[in-house]
Short mmCIF file of C-alpha atoms and ligand atoms in Angstrom, two decimals:
data_model
loop_
_atom_site.label_atom_id
_atom_site.label_comp_id
_atom_site.label_asym_id
_atom_site.label_seq_id
_atom_site.Cartn_x
_atom_site.Cartn_y
_atom_site.Cartn_z
CA MET A 20 72.97 95.32 118.67
CA SER A 21 72.88 92.45 116.18
CA THR A 22 72.68 95.05 113.25
CA LEU A 23 75.71 96.77 114.28
CA PHE A 24 77.68 93.50 114.48
CA ASP A 25 76.11 92.24 111.27
CA LYS A 26 77.45 95.38 109.63
CA ILE A 27 80.82 95.13 111.23
CA ASN A 28 81.26 91.58 110.32
CA SER A 29 80.22 92.05 106.86
CA GLY A 30 83.30 94.37 106.21
CA ALA A 31 80.97 97.20 104.93
CA ASP A 32 82.14 100.65 105.31
CA LEU A 33 81.06 102.19 108.74
CA ASP A 34 79.63 105.55 109.08
CA ARG A 35 79.72 108.12 111.93
CA GLN A 36 76.67 106.64 113.69
CA ASP A 37 78.16 103.15 113.71
CA LEU A 38 81.33 104.67 115.26
CA ILE A 39 79.29 106.13 117.86
CA ASP A 40 77.52 102.92 118.56
CA ILE A 41 80.89 101.11 118.77
CA LEU A 42 82.22 103.69 121.28
CA LYS A 43 79.15 103.33 123.50
CA LEU A 44 79.46 99.71 124.03
CA THR A 45 79.76 98.71 127.80
CA ASP A 46 78.79 94.94 127.84
CA GLN A 47 81.92 92.71 128.28
CA ASP A 48 80.61 90.23 125.52
CA ASP A 49 80.03 93.11 123.16
CA LEU A 50 83.56 94.40 123.83
CA GLU A 51 84.94 90.88 123.21
CA ARG A 52 83.01 90.64 119.81
CA LEU A 53 84.20 94.16 118.88
CA PHE A 54 87.97 93.39 119.64
CA ASN A 55 87.84 89.96 117.91
CA ALA A 56 86.16 91.63 114.69
CA ALA A 57 88.93 94.45 114.63
CA TYR A 58 91.58 91.90 115.35
CA LYS A 59 90.36 89.72 112.23
CA VAL A 60 90.52 93.05 110.00
CA LYS A 61 94.30 93.46 111.23
CA LEU A 62 94.98 89.77 110.28
CA LYS A 63 93.48 90.40 106.95
CA TYR A 64 95.40 93.61 106.03
CA ILE A 65 98.50 93.44 108.31
CA GLY A 66 98.67 89.70 109.29
CA LYS A 67 99.70 88.42 112.79
CA ARG A 68 102.62 90.86 113.03
CA VAL A 69 103.85 93.54 115.24
CA SER A 70 106.30 96.16 114.36
CA LEU A 71 108.52 97.86 116.94
CA ARG A 72 109.90 101.27 117.15
CA GLY A 73 112.40 102.02 119.82
CA ILE A 74 111.78 105.40 121.44
CA VAL A 75 114.34 107.78 122.57
CA GLU A 76 112.84 110.56 124.85
CA ILE A 77 115.49 113.18 123.86
CA SER A 78 114.47 116.01 126.19
CA ASN A 79 111.81 117.37 128.46
CA LYS A 80 112.39 120.92 127.76
CA CYS A 81 109.51 122.37 125.97
CA ILE A 82 108.41 125.76 124.79
CA LYS A 83 104.53 124.81 124.82
CA ASP A 84 102.30 124.70 127.88
CA CYS A 85 99.77 122.11 126.93
CA PHE A 86 97.24 121.87 129.79
CA TYR A 87 97.37 118.00 129.98
CA CYS A 88 101.17 117.40 129.90
CA GLY A 89 103.48 116.86 132.90
CA ILE A 90 106.45 118.38 131.01
CA ARG A 91 104.78 121.70 130.03
CA ARG A 92 106.86 124.73 130.23
CA GLY A 93 104.73 125.85 133.34
CA ASN A 94 105.43 122.99 135.56
CA ILE A 95 108.12 124.19 137.81
CA ASN A 96 108.40 120.87 139.58
CA VAL A 97 110.18 119.33 136.74
CA GLU A 98 113.97 118.93 136.70
CA ARG A 99 114.83 119.56 132.94
CA PHE A 100 117.18 117.49 130.97
CA GLU A 101 118.37 117.32 127.56
CA LEU A 102 120.42 114.27 125.97
CA ASN A 103 123.41 115.44 123.89
CA LYS A 104 124.05 114.42 120.44
CA LYS A 105 126.16 111.47 121.45
CA GLN A 106 123.56 110.01 123.93
CA ILE A 107 120.62 110.09 121.33
CA VAL A 108 122.83 108.40 118.72
CA GLU A 109 123.40 105.70 121.42
CA GLY A 110 119.73 105.26 122.06
CA LEU A 111 119.01 104.94 118.37
CA LEU A 112 121.74 102.61 117.95
CA THR A 113 120.28 100.43 120.71
CA ALA A 114 117.26 100.15 118.70
CA PHE A 115 119.18 99.17 115.77
CA ASN A 116 121.31 96.46 117.62
CA PHE A 117 118.03 95.07 119.10
CA ASN A 118 117.06 94.46 115.52
CA TYR A 119 113.86 96.68 115.97
CA GLY A 120 114.36 98.01 112.33
CA SER A 121 112.88 101.44 113.35
CA ALA A 122 113.23 104.30 116.04
CA VAL A 123 111.52 107.19 117.32
CA MET A 124 113.03 110.52 118.54
CA GLN A 125 110.44 112.21 120.75
CA GLY A 126 110.75 115.29 123.12
CA GLY A 127 109.55 118.57 124.17
CA GLU A 128 109.01 121.11 121.60
CA ARG A 129 111.86 123.44 120.45
CA ASN A 130 112.56 125.50 117.45
CA ASP A 131 115.80 127.37 118.03
CA GLU A 132 118.37 126.85 115.23
CA LYS A 133 120.86 124.94 117.44
CA PHE A 134 118.23 122.24 118.22
CA VAL A 135 117.28 121.96 114.49
CA VAL A 136 120.81 121.32 113.46
CA MET A 137 121.51 119.05 116.20
CA ILE A 138 118.76 116.84 115.05
CA GLU A 139 119.87 117.04 111.56
CA GLU A 140 123.36 115.80 112.66
CA VAL A 141 121.93 113.05 114.56
CA LEU A 142 119.84 111.93 111.60
CA ARG A 143 122.95 111.89 109.34
CA GLU A 144 125.15 110.28 111.77
CA VAL A 145 122.65 107.37 112.55
CA LYS A 146 121.84 106.93 108.76
CA GLU A 147 125.58 106.62 108.12
CA ARG A 148 126.40 104.40 111.10
CA THR A 149 123.47 101.92 110.12
CA ASP A 150 124.09 102.12 106.40
CA GLY A 151 120.64 103.57 105.99
CA ARG A 152 118.94 100.64 107.41
CA LEU A 153 117.29 102.10 110.69
CA GLY A 154 114.05 103.63 109.81
CA ILE A 155 113.57 107.02 111.93
CA THR A 156 110.35 108.60 112.92
CA LEU A 157 110.33 112.10 114.64
CA SER A 158 107.76 113.36 117.04
CA LEU A 159 109.00 116.91 117.96
CA GLY A 160 106.03 119.08 117.54
CA GLU A 161 105.11 122.00 115.39
CA GLN A 162 107.87 123.46 113.23
CA ASP A 163 108.08 125.37 110.03
CA GLU A 164 107.92 123.51 106.70
CA SER A 165 111.44 124.29 105.95
CA VAL A 166 112.48 122.53 109.10
CA TYR A 167 110.37 119.68 108.44
CA ARG A 168 112.19 119.38 105.02
CA ARG A 169 115.65 119.70 106.49
CA TRP A 170 114.88 116.83 108.78
CA PHE A 171 113.22 114.84 105.95
CA GLU A 172 116.23 115.47 103.71
CA SER A 173 118.52 114.41 106.70
CA GLY A 174 117.03 110.96 106.75
CA ALA A 175 113.82 110.92 108.74
CA HIS A 176 110.84 109.45 106.96
CA ARG A 177 107.92 109.44 109.28
CA TYR A 178 106.67 112.04 111.64
CA LEU A 179 104.04 111.80 114.44
CA LEU A 180 102.05 115.03 115.33
CA ARG A 181 98.87 114.43 117.06
CA ILE A 182 95.83 116.75 116.27
CA GLU A 183 95.07 115.95 120.15
CA ALA A 184 91.40 117.02 119.39
CA SER A 185 89.92 117.32 116.13
CA ASN A 186 87.09 119.67 117.42
CA PRO A 187 88.62 123.13 117.42
CA GLU A 188 86.56 124.11 120.36
CA LEU A 189 87.94 121.11 122.42
CA TYR A 190 91.53 121.94 121.23
CA GLY A 191 91.13 125.34 122.66
CA MET A 192 90.12 123.95 126.08
CA LEU A 193 93.11 121.91 126.01
CA HIS A 194 95.84 124.55 125.20
CA PRO A 195 96.53 128.07 125.91
CA ALA A 196 95.25 130.48 123.58
CA ASP A 197 98.63 130.98 121.50
CA HIS A 198 98.55 127.20 120.54
CA THR A 199 96.24 127.36 117.64
CA TYR A 200 94.40 124.61 116.05
CA GLU A 201 94.88 126.35 112.60
CA ARG A 202 98.79 126.28 113.28
CA ARG A 203 98.41 122.37 114.03
CA MET A 204 96.50 121.85 110.95
CA GLU A 205 99.02 123.73 108.88
CA CYS A 206 101.77 121.68 110.31
CA LEU A 207 100.00 118.52 109.46
CA HIS A 208 99.63 119.64 105.80
CA SER A 209 103.21 120.60 105.74
CA LEU A 210 104.33 117.15 106.84
CA GLN A 211 102.30 115.47 104.07
CA HIS A 212 103.73 118.09 101.47
CA VAL A 213 107.20 117.41 102.47
CA GLY A 214 106.59 113.72 101.85
CA PHE A 215 106.47 112.36 105.35
CA GLN A 216 104.50 109.31 106.23
CA THR A 217 102.36 111.37 108.49
CA GLY A 218 100.85 110.18 111.67
CA THR A 219 98.50 111.71 114.05
CA GLY A 220 96.15 111.01 116.86
CA VAL A 221 94.03 112.30 119.73
CA LEU A 222 93.97 112.32 123.48
CA ILE A 223 91.34 109.69 124.49
CA GLY A 224 88.78 110.40 127.33
CA VAL A 225 89.80 113.97 128.24
CA PRO A 226 87.60 116.24 130.17
CA GLY A 227 85.10 118.11 128.01
CA GLN A 228 85.22 115.35 125.27
CA SER A 229 82.04 113.56 124.12
CA ILE A 230 81.61 110.29 122.23
CA GLU A 231 80.63 112.40 119.24
CA ASP A 232 83.93 114.18 119.44
CA LEU A 233 85.71 110.67 119.45
CA ALA A 234 83.80 109.42 116.49
CA ASN A 235 84.40 112.74 114.68
CA ASP A 236 88.18 112.28 115.45
CA LEU A 237 88.07 108.88 113.66
CA MET A 238 86.23 110.45 110.60
CA PHE A 239 89.00 113.19 110.64
CA PHE A 240 91.69 110.46 110.42
CA LYS A 241 89.90 109.06 107.37
CA LYS A 242 89.42 112.39 105.73
CA PHE A 243 93.03 113.52 106.27
CA ASP A 244 94.15 110.08 104.72
CA ILE A 245 96.75 109.35 107.25
CA ASP A 246 99.16 106.46 107.39
CA MET A 247 99.48 105.89 110.99
CA ILE A 248 97.74 106.60 114.20
CA GLY A 249 99.40 107.04 117.62
CA MET A 250 96.68 107.86 120.16
CA GLY A 251 96.13 106.68 123.73
CA PRO A 252 93.91 107.39 126.73
CA TYR A 253 94.57 110.57 128.75
CA LEU A 254 96.05 109.99 132.03
CA VAL A 255 96.29 112.54 134.71
CA HIS A 256 99.36 114.45 135.78
CA PRO A 257 98.71 116.28 139.12
CA ASP A 258 100.75 119.30 138.29
CA THR A 259 98.59 120.37 135.28
CA PRO A 260 95.65 122.60 135.03
CA LEU A 261 93.72 119.74 133.39
CA ALA A 262 93.90 117.43 136.52
CA LYS A 263 91.46 119.64 138.43
CA LYS A 264 88.80 118.82 135.84
CA PHE A 265 89.07 115.09 136.36
CA PRO A 266 88.98 114.65 140.02
CA ASP A 267 87.65 111.02 140.05
CA PHE A 268 90.28 109.84 137.62
CA GLU A 269 91.48 106.97 139.94
CA GLU A 270 87.87 105.52 139.90
CA LYS A 271 87.79 105.75 135.98
CA ARG A 272 90.98 103.83 135.00
CA LYS A 273 89.09 100.90 133.73
CA ASP A 274 86.71 103.05 131.52
CA GLN A 275 89.79 105.07 130.27
CA LEU A 276 91.45 101.70 129.30
CA ASN A 277 88.24 100.11 127.66
CA LEU A 278 87.52 103.45 125.80
CA GLY A 279 91.23 103.47 124.45
CA LEU A 280 90.76 99.83 123.42
CA LYS A 281 87.43 100.77 121.64
CA MET A 282 89.12 103.69 119.80
CA ILE A 283 91.76 101.28 118.61
CA ALA A 284 89.36 98.50 117.46
CA ALA A 285 87.11 101.33 115.74
CA ALA A 286 90.03 102.85 113.93
CA ARG A 287 91.11 99.39 112.65
CA LEU A 288 87.53 98.66 111.45
CA LEU A 289 87.28 102.01 109.79
CA LEU A 290 90.86 102.64 108.20
CA LYS A 291 91.95 98.82 107.76
CA ASP A 292 95.51 98.95 106.46
CA ILE A 293 97.14 101.73 108.53
CA ASN A 294 99.82 101.54 111.14
CA LEU A 295 98.13 101.64 114.56
CA ALA A 296 100.20 102.08 117.80
CA SER A 297 99.38 100.27 121.01
CA THR A 298 100.70 102.93 123.21
CA THR A 299 102.43 103.09 126.65
CA ALA A 300 99.53 104.89 128.10
CA LEU A 301 97.47 101.62 127.90
CA GLN A 302 100.15 99.99 129.71
CA ALA A 303 100.10 102.55 132.22
CA LEU A 304 96.40 101.44 132.91
CA ASP A 305 96.92 97.83 132.82
CA PRO A 306 100.23 95.88 132.84
CA VAL A 307 99.31 94.15 129.84
CA GLY A 308 97.40 97.08 128.13
CA ARG A 309 99.61 97.07 125.20
CA GLU A 310 99.14 93.57 124.54
CA LEU A 311 95.26 94.09 124.86
CA GLY A 312 95.89 96.97 122.22
CA LEU A 313 97.30 94.51 119.88
CA LEU A 314 94.33 91.87 120.32
CA ALA A 315 92.03 94.85 119.45
CA GLY A 316 93.64 95.84 116.38
CA GLY A 317 96.92 97.68 116.99
CA ASN A 318 100.09 96.52 115.11
CA VAL A 319 102.85 98.65 116.46
CA ILE A 320 104.55 98.94 119.84
CA MET A 321 107.10 101.55 120.87
CA PRO A 322 109.56 99.98 123.65
CA ASN A 323 111.59 102.60 125.49
CA VAL A 324 115.33 102.56 124.56
CA THR A 325 116.22 105.78 126.53
CA ALA A 326 118.85 105.47 129.12
CA THR A 327 117.16 104.35 132.48
CA GLU A 328 118.62 107.48 134.32
CA TYR A 329 116.61 109.92 132.07
CA ARG A 330 113.36 108.08 132.30
CA PRO A 331 111.94 109.58 135.35
CA GLY A 332 112.40 113.02 133.93
CA TYR A 333 110.02 112.50 130.94
CA GLN A 334 106.74 111.96 132.81
CA LEU A 335 103.85 113.22 130.73
CA TYR A 336 101.35 111.61 133.33
CA THR A 337 101.94 109.97 136.64
CA GLY A 338 102.36 106.23 136.65
CA LYS A 339 104.56 105.84 133.55
CA PRO A 340 105.67 102.17 133.37
CA GLY A 341 109.24 100.92 133.02
CA LEU A 342 110.72 103.83 134.82
CA ASP A 343 113.43 101.56 136.45
CA GLU A 344 113.98 99.37 133.66
CA ASN A 345 116.86 99.44 131.23
CA SER A 346 116.39 99.04 127.52
CA GLU A 347 117.46 95.25 127.69
CA GLN A 348 114.95 94.55 130.46
CA SER A 349 112.23 96.36 128.44
CA ARG A 350 112.87 94.31 125.41
CA ILE A 351 112.99 90.93 127.25
CA ALA A 352 109.75 91.66 129.07
CA LEU A 353 107.94 92.92 125.99
CA GLU A 354 109.03 90.06 123.68
CA LYS A 355 107.86 87.61 126.33
CA THR A 356 104.33 89.33 126.74
CA ILE A 357 103.95 89.58 122.84
CA ARG A 358 104.63 86.04 122.32
CA GLN A 359 101.95 85.08 124.79
CA THR A 360 99.50 86.91 122.59
CA GLY A 361 100.39 84.66 119.54
CA GLU A 362 101.66 87.72 117.55
CA THR A 363 105.09 87.62 115.72
CA ILE A 364 107.51 90.39 116.04
CA ILE A 365 108.92 91.82 112.77
CA TYR A 366 112.69 92.50 113.06
CA ASN A 367 114.97 94.41 110.95
CA GLU A 368 112.17 96.03 108.95
CA TRP A 369 111.02 99.68 108.72
CA GLY A 370 107.35 98.42 109.21
CA ASP A 371 105.73 101.02 106.84
CA SER A 372 101.99 100.94 106.53
CA PRO A 373 100.43 99.10 103.76
CA HIS A 374 98.41 102.19 103.44
CA TYR A 375 101.23 104.28 102.73
CA PHE A 376 102.17 102.14 99.78
CA ARG A 377 98.69 102.06 98.44
CA ARG A 378 98.40 105.72 98.72
CA SER A 379 101.68 106.42 97.16
CA GLY A 380 101.79 103.77 94.62
CA LYS A 381 105.30 103.09 95.80
CA ARG A 382 104.90 99.23 95.83
N1 SAM B 2 106.03 117.63 122.15
C1 SAM B 2 105.68 116.85 121.00
C2 SAM B 2 104.26 116.96 120.77
O1 SAM B 2 103.54 117.41 121.55
O2 SAM B 2 103.91 116.49 119.47
C3 SAM B 2 106.15 115.31 121.26
C4 SAM B 2 106.01 115.02 122.67
S1 SAM B 2 104.53 114.98 123.54
C5 SAM B 2 104.87 114.55 125.05
C6 SAM B 2 103.75 113.35 122.72
C7 SAM B 2 102.27 113.34 123.30
O3 SAM B 2 102.16 112.96 124.51
C8 SAM B 2 101.20 114.32 122.79
O4 SAM B 2 100.98 114.39 121.44
C9 SAM B 2 100.17 114.11 123.87
O5 SAM B 2 99.11 113.68 123.29
C10 SAM B 2 100.69 113.13 124.81
N2 SAM B 2 100.56 113.37 126.03
C11 SAM B 2 100.92 114.38 126.76
N3 SAM B 2 100.46 114.48 128.02
C12 SAM B 2 99.79 113.42 128.29
C13 SAM B 2 98.79 112.83 129.22
N4 SAM B 2 98.76 113.50 130.29
N5 SAM B 2 98.10 111.81 128.97
C14 SAM B 2 98.34 111.03 127.81
N6 SAM B 2 99.02 111.51 126.73
C15 SAM B 2 99.67 112.61 126.96
FE1 SF4 B 3 105.15 120.13 125.08
FE2 SF4 B 3 104.44 117.87 123.64
FE3 SF4 B 3 103.94 118.28 126.15
FE4 SF4 B 3 102.76 119.87 124.78
S1 SF4 B 3 102.55 117.64 124.74
S2 SF4 B 3 103.73 120.46 126.53
S3 SF4 B 3 104.36 120.37 123.01
S4 SF4 B 3 105.93 117.89 125.16
#
């Protein structure tokens, strides 16, 4: 064990076997050492800083049927909603008025022209009303390159599209046959080609996934030279096909949390200067899960700025936190717990990753 930690602490490049060894750690003292080491790397490359992205969940209507997701097309128990243009703009401006500096529009996938135009109009209006000062990330699934370009030209500059599983076979087990791995890869290439700061990520701890798969996911992020990662533990939604494959989920919550935190730590140790989100799924497993994610190497948190009445409609998994809070309450609670970690929130900045500037030579 000491050789693994010697290597980690020396700052030497980690290889696939090191990542496997990290992901297999279970002893509490070893985990503490791991999280502390990753936190030190974060301090060196990012600083004691947390960036916030206010997230607006724009709609739970989706043309896709991913086996893990509570708002999948096939779930007939979901009451569908979509925010109109005005409501989305209001959500984004809430993020701006809270001085978050940056916001995310996320929702079920749609590719009809009416939807594409609506997103363009929202982007243009928000850019105009904030004098270009609000950074906007999109997370709206797979689209043609021409659509990505239209949205980029309308003012979005970051895009989050998870590969979900970098192993094509596992990808195939998590999705119906018409959701192909090749198409997902093509979209990730298109995003980079168009000029988006591109983020990706995986589901952590899904049925059928091995520790080796997760180590390969981390190597995939490195090879793809991504700027940001948004990944989190898989959580069960009972009305989905994947739930049946994880009958003892409730007993495994602590393991899911630890695996999520180990992945964050390993990603920070491997990729050093990227933006790394501490996601809501961690908070669903532990009330202070997102703060633990920051102490394991994360540097981005996405507080919800969606109007309270629509939050219950956007449940990817059961136990989503903050369902009955409003945006102001979410903000106050989060600011308090972040302060308790000793981290400083960065306000009024886009919070782009140092990796992006290094890669693109823009600074
Ligand atoms: N529809 C877009 C897409 O799939 O990229 C954006 C919204 S989708 C709900 C955002 C992410 O939620 C997905 O990339 C997926 O990894 C995650 N997600 C879906 N169901 C989940 C679950 N049961 N547990 C944890 N994360 C989940
Ligand atoms: Fe739709 Fe995204 Fe859920 Fe898949 S993960 S069903 S694309 S919302």
